[in-house]
mmCIF file of C-alpha atoms and ligand atoms in Angstrom:
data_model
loop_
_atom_site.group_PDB
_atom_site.id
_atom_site.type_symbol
_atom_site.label_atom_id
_atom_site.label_comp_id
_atom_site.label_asym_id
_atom_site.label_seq_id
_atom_site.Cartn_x
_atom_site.Cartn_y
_atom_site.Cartn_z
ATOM 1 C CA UNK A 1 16.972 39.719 15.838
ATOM 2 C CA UNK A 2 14.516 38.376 13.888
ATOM 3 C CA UNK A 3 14.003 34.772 13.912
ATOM 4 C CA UNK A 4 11.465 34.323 10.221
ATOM 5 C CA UNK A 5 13.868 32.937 8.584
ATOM 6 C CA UNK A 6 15.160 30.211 10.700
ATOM 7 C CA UNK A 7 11.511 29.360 11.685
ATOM 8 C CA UNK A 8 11.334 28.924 7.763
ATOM 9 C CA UNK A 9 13.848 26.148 7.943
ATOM 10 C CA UNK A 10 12.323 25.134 11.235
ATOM 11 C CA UNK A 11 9.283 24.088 8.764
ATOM 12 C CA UNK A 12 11.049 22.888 6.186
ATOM 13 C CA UNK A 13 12.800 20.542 8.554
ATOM 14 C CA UNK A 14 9.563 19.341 10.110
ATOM 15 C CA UNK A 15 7.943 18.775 7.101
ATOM 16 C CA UNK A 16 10.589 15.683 6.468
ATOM 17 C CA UNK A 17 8.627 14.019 8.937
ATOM 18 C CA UNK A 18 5.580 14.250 6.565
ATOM 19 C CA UNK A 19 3.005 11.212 6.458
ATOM 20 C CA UNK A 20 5.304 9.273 8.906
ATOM 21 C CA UNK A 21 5.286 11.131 12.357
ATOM 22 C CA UNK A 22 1.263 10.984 12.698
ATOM 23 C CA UNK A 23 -0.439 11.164 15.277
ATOM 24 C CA UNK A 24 2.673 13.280 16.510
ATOM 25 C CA UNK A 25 3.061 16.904 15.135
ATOM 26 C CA UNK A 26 5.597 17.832 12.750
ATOM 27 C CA UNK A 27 8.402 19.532 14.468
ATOM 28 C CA UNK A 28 12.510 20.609 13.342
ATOM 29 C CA UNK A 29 14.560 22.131 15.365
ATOM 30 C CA UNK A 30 18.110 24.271 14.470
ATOM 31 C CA UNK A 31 20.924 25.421 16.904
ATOM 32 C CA UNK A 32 22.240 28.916 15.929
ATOM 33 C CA UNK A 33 25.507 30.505 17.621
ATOM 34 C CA UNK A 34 27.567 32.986 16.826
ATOM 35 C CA UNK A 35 25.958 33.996 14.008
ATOM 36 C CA UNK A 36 25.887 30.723 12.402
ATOM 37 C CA UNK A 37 23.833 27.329 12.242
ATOM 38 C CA UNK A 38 25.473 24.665 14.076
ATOM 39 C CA UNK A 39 22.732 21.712 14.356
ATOM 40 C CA UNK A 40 19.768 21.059 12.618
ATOM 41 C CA UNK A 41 17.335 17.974 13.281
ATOM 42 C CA UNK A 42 13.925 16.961 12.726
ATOM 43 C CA UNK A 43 11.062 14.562 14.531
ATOM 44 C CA UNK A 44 11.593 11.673 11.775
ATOM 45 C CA UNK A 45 8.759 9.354 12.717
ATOM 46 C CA UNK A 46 6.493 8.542 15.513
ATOM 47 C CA UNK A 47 8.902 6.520 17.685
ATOM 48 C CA UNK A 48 12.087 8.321 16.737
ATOM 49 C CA UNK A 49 13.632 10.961 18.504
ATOM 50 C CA UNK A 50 12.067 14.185 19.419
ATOM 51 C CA UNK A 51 13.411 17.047 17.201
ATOM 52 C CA UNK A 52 15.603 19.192 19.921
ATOM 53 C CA UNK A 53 17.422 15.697 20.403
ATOM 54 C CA UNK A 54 17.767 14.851 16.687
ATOM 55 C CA UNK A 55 19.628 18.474 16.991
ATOM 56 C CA UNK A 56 21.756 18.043 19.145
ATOM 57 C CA UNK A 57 22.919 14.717 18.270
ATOM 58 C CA UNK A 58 24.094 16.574 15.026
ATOM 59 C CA UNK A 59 25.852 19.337 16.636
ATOM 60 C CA UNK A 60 29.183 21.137 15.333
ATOM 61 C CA UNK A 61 30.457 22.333 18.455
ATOM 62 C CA UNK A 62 28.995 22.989 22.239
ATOM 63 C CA UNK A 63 25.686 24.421 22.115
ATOM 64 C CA UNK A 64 26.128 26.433 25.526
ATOM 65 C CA UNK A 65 24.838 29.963 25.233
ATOM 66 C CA UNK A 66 23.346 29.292 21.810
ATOM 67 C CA UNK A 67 19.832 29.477 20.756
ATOM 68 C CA UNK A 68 17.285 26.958 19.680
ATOM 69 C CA UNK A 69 14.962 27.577 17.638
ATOM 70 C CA UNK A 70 11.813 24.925 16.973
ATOM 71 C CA UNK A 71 8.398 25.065 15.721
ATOM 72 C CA UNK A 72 6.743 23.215 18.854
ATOM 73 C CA UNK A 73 7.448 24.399 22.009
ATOM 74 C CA UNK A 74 9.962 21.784 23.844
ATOM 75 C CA UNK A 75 8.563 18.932 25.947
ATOM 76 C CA UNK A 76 8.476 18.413 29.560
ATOM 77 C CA UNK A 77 6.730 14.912 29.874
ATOM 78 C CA UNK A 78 8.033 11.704 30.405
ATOM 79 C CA UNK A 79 6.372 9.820 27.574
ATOM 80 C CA UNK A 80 8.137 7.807 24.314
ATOM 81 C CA UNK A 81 11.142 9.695 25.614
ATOM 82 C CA UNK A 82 12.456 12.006 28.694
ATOM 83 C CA UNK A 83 11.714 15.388 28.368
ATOM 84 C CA UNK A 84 13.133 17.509 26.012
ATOM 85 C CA UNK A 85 13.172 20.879 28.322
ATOM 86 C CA UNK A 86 15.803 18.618 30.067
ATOM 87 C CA UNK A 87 17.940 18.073 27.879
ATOM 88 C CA UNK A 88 18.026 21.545 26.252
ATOM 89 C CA UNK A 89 18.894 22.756 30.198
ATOM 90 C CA UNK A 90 21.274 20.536 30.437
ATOM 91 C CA UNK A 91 23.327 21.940 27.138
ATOM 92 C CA UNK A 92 23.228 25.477 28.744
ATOM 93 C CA UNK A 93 20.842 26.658 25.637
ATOM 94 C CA UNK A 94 20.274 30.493 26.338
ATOM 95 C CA UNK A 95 17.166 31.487 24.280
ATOM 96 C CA UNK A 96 14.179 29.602 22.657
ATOM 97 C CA UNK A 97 12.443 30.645 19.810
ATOM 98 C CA UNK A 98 9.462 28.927 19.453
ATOM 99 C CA UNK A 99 6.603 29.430 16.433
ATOM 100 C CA UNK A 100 3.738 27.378 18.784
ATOM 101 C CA UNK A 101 2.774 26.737 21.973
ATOM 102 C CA UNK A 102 2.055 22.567 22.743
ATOM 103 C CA UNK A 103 -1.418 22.083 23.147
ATOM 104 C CA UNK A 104 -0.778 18.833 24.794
ATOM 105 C CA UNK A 105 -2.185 19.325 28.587
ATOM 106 C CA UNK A 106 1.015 17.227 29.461
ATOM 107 C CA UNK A 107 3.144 19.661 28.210
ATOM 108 C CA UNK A 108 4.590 22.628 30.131
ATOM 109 C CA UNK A 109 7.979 23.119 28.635
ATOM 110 C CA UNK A 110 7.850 26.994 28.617
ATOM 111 C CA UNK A 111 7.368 27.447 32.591
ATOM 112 C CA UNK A 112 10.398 25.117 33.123
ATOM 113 C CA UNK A 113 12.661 27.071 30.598
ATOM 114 C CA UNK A 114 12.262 30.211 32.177
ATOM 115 C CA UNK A 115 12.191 28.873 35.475
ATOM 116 C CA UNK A 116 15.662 27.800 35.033
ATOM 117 C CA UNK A 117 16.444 31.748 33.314
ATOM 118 C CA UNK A 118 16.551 30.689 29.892
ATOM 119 C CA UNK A 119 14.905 33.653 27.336
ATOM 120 C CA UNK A 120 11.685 32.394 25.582
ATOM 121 C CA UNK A 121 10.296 33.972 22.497
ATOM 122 C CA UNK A 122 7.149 32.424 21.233
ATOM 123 C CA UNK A 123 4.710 33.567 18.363
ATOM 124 C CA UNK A 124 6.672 33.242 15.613
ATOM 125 C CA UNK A 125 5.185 32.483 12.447
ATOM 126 C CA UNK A 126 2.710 31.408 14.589
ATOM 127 C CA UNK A 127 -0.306 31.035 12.003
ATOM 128 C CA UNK A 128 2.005 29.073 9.646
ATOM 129 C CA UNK A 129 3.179 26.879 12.007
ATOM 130 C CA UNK A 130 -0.879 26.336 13.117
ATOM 131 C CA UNK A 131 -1.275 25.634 9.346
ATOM 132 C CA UNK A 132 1.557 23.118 9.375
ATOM 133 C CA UNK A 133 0.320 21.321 12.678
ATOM 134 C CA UNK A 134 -3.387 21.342 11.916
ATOM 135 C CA UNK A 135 -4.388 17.825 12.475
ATOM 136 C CA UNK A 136 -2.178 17.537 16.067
ATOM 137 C CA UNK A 137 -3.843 20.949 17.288
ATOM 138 C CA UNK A 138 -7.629 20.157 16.041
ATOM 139 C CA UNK A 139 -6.587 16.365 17.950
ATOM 140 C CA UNK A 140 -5.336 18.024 21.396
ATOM 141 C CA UNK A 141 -8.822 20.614 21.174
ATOM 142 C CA UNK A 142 -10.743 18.076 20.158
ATOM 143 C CA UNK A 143 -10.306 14.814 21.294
ATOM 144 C CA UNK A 144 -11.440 13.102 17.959
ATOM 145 C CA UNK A 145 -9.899 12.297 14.277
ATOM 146 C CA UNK A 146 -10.157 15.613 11.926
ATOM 147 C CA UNK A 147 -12.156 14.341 8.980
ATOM 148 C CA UNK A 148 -12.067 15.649 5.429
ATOM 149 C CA UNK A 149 -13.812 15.189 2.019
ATOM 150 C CA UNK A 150 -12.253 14.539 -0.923
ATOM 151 C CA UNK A 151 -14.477 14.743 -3.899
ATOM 152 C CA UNK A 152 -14.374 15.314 -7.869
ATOM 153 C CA UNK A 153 -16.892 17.525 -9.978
ATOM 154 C CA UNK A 154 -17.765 18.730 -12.679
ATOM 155 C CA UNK A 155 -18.944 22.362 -13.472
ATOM 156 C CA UNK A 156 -22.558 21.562 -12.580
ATOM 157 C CA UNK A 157 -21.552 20.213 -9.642
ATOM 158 C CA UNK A 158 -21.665 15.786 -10.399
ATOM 159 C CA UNK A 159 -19.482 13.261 -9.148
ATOM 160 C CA UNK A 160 -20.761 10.696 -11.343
ATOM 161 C CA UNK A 161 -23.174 9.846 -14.141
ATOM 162 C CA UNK A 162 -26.341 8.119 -13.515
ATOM 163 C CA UNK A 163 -25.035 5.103 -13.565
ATOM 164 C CA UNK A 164 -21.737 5.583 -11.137
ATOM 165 C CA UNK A 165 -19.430 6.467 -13.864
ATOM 166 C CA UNK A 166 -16.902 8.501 -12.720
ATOM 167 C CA UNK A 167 -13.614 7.893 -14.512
ATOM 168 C CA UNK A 168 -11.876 10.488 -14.708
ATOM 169 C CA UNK A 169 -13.892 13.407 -13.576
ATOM 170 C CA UNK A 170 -10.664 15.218 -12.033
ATOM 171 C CA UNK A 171 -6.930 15.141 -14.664
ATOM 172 C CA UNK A 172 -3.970 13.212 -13.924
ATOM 173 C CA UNK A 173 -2.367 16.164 -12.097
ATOM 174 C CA UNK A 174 -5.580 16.559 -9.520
ATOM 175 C CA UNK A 175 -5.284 12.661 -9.019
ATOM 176 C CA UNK A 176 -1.312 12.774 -8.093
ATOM 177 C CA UNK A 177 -2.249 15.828 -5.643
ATOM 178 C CA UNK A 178 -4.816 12.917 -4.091
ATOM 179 C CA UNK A 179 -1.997 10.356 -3.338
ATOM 180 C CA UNK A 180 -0.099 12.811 -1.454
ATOM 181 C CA UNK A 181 -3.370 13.719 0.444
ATOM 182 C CA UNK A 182 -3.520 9.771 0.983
ATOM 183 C CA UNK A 183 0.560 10.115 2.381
ATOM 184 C CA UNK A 184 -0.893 13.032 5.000
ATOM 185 C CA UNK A 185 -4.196 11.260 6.206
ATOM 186 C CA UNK A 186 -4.176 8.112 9.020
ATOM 187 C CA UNK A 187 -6.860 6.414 7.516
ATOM 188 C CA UNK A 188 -9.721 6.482 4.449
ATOM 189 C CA UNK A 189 -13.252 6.272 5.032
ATOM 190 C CA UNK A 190 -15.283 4.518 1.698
ATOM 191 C CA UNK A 191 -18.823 3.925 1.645
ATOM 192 C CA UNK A 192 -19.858 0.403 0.492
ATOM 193 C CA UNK A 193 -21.436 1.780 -2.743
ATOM 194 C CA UNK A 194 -18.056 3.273 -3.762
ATOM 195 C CA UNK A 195 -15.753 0.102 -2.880
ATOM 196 C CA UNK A 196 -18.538 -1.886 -5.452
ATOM 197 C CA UNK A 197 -18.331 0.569 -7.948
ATOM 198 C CA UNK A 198 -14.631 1.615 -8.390
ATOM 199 C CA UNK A 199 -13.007 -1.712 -6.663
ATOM 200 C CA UNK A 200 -10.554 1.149 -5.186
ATOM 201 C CA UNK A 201 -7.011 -0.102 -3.695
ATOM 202 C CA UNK A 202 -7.265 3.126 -2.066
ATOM 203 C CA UNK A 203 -3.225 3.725 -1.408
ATOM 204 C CA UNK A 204 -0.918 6.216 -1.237
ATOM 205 C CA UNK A 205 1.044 5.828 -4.733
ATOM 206 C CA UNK A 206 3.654 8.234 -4.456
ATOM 207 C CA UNK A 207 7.353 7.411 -3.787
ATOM 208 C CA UNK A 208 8.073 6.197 -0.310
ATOM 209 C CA UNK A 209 4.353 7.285 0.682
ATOM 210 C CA UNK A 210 2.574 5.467 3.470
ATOM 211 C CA UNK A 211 -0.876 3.750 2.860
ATOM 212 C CA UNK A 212 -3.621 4.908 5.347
ATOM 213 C CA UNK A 213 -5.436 2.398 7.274
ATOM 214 C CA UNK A 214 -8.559 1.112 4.919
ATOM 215 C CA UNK A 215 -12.057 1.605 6.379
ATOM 216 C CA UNK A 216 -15.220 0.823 4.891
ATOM 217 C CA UNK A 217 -18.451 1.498 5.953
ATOM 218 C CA UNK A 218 -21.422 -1.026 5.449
ATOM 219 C CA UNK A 219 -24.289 -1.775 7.255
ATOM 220 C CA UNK A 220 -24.159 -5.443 5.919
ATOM 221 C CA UNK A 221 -21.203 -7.682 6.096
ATOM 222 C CA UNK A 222 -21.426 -9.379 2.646
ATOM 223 C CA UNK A 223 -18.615 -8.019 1.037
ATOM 224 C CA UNK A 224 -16.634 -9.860 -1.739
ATOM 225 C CA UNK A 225 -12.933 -11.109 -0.479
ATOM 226 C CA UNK A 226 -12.206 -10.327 -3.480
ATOM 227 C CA UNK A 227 -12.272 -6.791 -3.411
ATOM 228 C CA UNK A 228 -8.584 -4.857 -4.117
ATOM 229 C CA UNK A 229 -9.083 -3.197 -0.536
ATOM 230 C CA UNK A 230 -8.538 -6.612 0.844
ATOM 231 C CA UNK A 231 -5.687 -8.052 -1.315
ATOM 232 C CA UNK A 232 -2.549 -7.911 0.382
ATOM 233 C CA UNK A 233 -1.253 -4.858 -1.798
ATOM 234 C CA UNK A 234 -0.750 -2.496 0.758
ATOM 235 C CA UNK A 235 0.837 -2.276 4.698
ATOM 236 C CA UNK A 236 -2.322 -0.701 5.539
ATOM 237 C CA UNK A 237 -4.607 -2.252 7.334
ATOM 238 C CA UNK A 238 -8.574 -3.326 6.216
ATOM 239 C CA UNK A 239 -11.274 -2.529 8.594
ATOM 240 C CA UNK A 240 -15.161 -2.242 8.179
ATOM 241 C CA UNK A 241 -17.178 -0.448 10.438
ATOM 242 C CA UNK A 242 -20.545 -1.367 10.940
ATOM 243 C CA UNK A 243 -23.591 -1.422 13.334
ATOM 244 C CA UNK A 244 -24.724 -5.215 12.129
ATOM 245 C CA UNK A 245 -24.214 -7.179 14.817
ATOM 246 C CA UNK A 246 -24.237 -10.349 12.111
ATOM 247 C CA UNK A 247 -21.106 -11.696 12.227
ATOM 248 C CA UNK A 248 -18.290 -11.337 9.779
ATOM 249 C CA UNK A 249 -16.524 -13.913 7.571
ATOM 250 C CA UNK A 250 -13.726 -12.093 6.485
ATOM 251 C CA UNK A 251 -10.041 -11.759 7.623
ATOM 252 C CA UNK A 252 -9.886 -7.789 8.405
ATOM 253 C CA UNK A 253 -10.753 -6.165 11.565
ATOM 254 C CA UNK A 254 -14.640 -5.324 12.223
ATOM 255 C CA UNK A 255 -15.233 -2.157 14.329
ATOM 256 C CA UNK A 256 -18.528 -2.394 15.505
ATOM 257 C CA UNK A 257 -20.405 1.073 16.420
ATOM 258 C CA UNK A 258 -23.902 2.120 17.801
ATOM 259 C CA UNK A 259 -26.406 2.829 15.236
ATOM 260 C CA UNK A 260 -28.248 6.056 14.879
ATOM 261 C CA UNK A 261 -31.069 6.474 12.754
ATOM 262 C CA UNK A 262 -31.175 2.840 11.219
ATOM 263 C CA UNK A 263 -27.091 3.720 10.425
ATOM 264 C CA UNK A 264 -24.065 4.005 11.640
ATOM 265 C CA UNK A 265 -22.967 6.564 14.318
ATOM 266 C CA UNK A 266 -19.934 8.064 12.843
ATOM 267 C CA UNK A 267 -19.451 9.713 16.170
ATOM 268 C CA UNK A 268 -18.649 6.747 17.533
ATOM 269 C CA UNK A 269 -17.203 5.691 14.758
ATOM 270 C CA UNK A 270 -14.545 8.419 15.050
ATOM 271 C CA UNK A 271 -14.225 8.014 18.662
ATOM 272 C CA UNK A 272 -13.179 4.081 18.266
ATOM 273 C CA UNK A 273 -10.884 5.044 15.429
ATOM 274 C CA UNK A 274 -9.293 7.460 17.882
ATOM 275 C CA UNK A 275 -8.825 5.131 20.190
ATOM 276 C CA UNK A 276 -6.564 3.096 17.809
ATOM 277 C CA UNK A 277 -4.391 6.359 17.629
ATOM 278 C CA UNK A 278 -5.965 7.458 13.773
ATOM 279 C CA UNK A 279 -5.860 11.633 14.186
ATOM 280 C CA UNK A 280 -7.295 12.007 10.347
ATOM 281 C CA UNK A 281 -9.429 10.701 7.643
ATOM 282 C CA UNK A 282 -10.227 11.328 4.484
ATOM 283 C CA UNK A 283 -13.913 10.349 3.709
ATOM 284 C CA UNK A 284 -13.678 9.512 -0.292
ATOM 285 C CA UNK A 285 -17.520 8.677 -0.915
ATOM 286 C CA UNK A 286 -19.753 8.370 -2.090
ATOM 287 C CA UNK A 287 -22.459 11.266 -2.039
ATOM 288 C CA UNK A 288 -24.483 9.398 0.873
ATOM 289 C CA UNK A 289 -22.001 8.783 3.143
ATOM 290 C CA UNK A 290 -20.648 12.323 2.397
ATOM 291 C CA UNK A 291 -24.258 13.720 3.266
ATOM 292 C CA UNK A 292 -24.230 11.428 6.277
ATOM 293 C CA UNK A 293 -21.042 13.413 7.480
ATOM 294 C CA UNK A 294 -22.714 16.863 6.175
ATOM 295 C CA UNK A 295 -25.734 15.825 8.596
ATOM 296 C CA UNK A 296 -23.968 14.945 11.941
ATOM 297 C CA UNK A 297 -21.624 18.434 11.244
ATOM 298 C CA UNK A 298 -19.143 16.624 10.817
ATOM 299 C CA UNK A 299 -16.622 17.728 8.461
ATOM 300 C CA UNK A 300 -14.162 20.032 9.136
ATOM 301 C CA UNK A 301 -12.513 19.997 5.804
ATOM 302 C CA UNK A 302 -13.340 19.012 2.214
ATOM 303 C CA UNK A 303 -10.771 19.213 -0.400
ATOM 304 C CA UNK A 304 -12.854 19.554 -3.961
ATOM 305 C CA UNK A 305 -11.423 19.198 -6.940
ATOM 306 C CA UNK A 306 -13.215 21.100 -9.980
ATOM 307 C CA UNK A 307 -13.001 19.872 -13.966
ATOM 308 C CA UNK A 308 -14.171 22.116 -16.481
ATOM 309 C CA UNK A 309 -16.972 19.621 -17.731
ATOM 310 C CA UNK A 310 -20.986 19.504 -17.441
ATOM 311 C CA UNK A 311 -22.280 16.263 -16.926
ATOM 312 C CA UNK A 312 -25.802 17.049 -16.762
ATOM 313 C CA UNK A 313 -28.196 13.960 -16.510
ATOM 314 C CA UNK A 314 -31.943 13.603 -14.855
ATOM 315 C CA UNK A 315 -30.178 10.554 -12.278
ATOM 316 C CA UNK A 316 -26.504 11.884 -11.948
ATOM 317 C CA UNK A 317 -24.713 11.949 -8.633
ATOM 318 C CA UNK A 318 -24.034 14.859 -6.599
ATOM 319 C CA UNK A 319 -21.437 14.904 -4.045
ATOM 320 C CA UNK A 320 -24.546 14.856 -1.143
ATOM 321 C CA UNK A 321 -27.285 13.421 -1.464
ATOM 322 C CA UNK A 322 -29.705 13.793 1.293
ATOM 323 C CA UNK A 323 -32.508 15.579 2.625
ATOM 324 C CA UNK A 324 -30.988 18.893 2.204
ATOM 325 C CA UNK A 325 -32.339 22.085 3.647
ATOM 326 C CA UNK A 326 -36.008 23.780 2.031
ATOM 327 C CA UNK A 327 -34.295 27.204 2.693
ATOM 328 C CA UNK A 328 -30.779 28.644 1.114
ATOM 329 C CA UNK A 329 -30.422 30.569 4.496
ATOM 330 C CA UNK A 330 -29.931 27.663 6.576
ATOM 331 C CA UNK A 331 -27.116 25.932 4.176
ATOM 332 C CA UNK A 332 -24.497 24.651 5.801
ATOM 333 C CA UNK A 333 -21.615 27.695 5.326
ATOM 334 C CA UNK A 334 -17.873 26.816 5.190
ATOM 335 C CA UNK A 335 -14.599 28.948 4.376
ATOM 336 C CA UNK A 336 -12.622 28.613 1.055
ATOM 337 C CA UNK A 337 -9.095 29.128 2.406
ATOM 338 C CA UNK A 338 -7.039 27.784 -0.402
ATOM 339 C CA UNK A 339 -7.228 27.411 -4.294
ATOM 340 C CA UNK A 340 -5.346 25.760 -6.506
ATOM 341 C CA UNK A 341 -5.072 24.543 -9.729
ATOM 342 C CA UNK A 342 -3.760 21.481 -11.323
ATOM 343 C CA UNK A 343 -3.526 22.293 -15.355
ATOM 344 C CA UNK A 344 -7.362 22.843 -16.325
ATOM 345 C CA UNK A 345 -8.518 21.828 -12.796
ATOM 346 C CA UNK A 346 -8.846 23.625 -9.652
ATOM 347 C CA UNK A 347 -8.847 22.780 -6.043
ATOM 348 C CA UNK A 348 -10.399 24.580 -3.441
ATOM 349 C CA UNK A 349 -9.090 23.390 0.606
ATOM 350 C CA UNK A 350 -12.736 24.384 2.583
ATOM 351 C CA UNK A 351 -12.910 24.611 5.866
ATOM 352 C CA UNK A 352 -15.411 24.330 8.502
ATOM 353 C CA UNK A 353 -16.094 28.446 10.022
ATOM 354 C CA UNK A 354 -16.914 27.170 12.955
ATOM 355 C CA UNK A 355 -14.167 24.586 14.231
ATOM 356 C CA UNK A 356 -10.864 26.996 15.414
ATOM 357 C CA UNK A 357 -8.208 24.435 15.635
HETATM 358 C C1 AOF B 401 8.857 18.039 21.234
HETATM 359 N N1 AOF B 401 9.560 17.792 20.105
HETATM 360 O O1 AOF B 401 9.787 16.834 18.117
HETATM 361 C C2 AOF B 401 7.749 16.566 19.226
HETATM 362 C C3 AOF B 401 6.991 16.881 20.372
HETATM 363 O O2 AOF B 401 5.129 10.110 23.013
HETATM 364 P P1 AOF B 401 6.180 11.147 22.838
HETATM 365 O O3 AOF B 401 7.248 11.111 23.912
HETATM 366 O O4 AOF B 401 6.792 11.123 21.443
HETATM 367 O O5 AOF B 401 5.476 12.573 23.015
HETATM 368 C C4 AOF B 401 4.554 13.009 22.054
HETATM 369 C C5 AOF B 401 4.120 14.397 22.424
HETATM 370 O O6 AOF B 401 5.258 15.258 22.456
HETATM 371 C C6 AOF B 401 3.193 15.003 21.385
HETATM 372 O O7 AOF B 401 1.847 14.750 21.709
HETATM 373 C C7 AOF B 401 3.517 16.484 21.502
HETATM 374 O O8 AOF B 401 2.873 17.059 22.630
HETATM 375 C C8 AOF B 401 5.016 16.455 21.774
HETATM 376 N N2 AOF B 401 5.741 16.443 20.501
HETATM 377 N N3 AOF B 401 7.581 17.631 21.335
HETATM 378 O O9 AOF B 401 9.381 18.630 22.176
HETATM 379 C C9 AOF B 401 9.075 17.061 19.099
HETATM 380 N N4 AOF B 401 7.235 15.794 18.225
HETATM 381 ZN ZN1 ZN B 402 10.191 16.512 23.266
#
């Protein structure tokens, strides 16, 4: 038999759990028998139940001899909950289709399955369901947030005028696509620059979205109270990172990092935002902080946004601004895997050749 089209709805199921299950992977899960689907469930947030037990509790019927299909291969840790494996051994499940194996080094859910007889198919859809999971498999292989860009430009390349205007380079369409972006990232990285010149609340404004956590970057700790990022007008939370070791007046959280090169180390940066469970950000500017990323290859993803306008100007901004290489040979190379467009816009989703997820 062939399993696409369940896997299909496997995905569509998972993807419920959008913006809300981070730092977990998005996983659904569907009971067939006989021919027919007789439970379907999805992971709905980070505490709730694992998918396979969402399932079940929906069941029509016994599910002994059935098949379960699920984008994630099942569980066999002890950790928010008891193992899934278990339970799917204990319904007398005969076959599991699975799209992807967990990465997880706790997780050994296959071995058990067949150990107890039960059929496993794996591979399905595989790629798509990679595509799905990205953030959770680039977290398990590499032990550190998966950071993106997000940028506008114009034709010839500028992300502002000479004197940081920038509204709007990118149509209303391109800037809906960014608050669902916003919904699918744990956290925003800002520049100080950009927080003084667009006063950005930096939320997710789409319906029932979740704000990321709120982090700006600043090598000084004078920043205005004031600012929308620190009105309370969002459930994220307000952090600044930053290698002063002045001390900080205001009420959000400080993370302080190492400095590297008179600035911040966003290594460590991204290794203390890690600890405090954030698997993604989206760095929105500005072009020095982007450049600062560029330099420590760092990004593994920018999502830029394209308007069909020239800007021109002797002093306008560039989305990096930096040293730069003397030599077109050794520019940095990435992948355009995706394009789309958003009326007279277009995006293009790059990604870093070198980082396999
Ligand atoms: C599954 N089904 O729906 C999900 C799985 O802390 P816990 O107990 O929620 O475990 C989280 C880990 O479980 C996560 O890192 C991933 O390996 C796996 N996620 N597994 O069988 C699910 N979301
Ligand atoms: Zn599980």
């Amino acid at each position: 038999m062939n399993y696409d089209n369940l896997m299909r709805e496997c995905f569509s199921l998972a993807r419920k759990g959008r913006g809300k299950v981070l730092t977990n992977p998005m996983v659904g899960a569907i009971v067939y028998k006989d021919g027919e689907v007789i439970g379907r469930g999805y992971h709905k947030s980070f505490y709730d139940d694992h998918a396979e037990i969402d399932c079940f509790k929906n069941l029509k019927g016994s599910a002994e001899g059935a098949t379960l299909i699920v984008n994630l291969e099942p569980c066999s840790h002890f950790g928010k909950h008891p193992p899934c494996v278990d339970e799917v051994i204990r319904r007398k499940i005969k076959r599991v289709v699975i799209s992807n194996i967990d990465t997880n080094p706790k997780v050994d859910g296959i071995s058990k399955l067949k150990a107890c007889g039960i059929e496993v198919i794996s591979g399905v859809l595989e790629e798509e369901g990679k595509k799905l999971n990205e953030k959770f498999f680039f977290n398990m292989s590499h032990k550190r947030p998966l950071v993106a860009l997000k940028y506008a430009q114009s034709l010839d390349g500028k992300i502002a005028t000479g004197n940081f205007d920038s509204k709007w380079i990118s149509n209303e369409k391109s800037r809906e696509f960014v608050h669902e972006l916003r919904n699918d990232y744990d956290a925003i990285i800002v520049g100080k620059n950009t927080l003084l010149t667009d006063n950005p609340r930096l939320t997710s404004r789409i319906d029932k979205g979740i704000d990321p956590v709120r982090i700006i970057v600043s090598d000084s700790l004078d920043l205005n109270p004031d600012l929308e990022v620190f009105k309370e007008n969002s459930d994220g939370k307000t952090y600044i990172a930053s290698s002063s070791d002045k001390d900080i007046k205001l009420d959000s959280g400080l993370i302080r990092c190492k400095s590297k090169n008179g600035h911040i180390d966003l290594e460590d940066l991204l290794k203390k935002l890690y600890e405090k469970n954030i698997g993604s950000v989206l760095v929105e500017g500005g072009s020095v902080l982007n450049n600062s990323f560029l330099e420590e290859d760092l990004i593994d993803k920018i999502y830029q946004f394209m308007a069909p306008i020239i800007v021109s100007g002797y002093d306008s901004r560039s989305a990096f601004i930096g040293k730069g290489v003397d030599y077109i040979k050794d520019a940095r190379r990435f992948r355009i895997d995706d394009i789309k467009r958003f009326g007279e816009d277009v995006m293009f989703e790059v990604n870093n050749v070198y980082r396999n997820s």
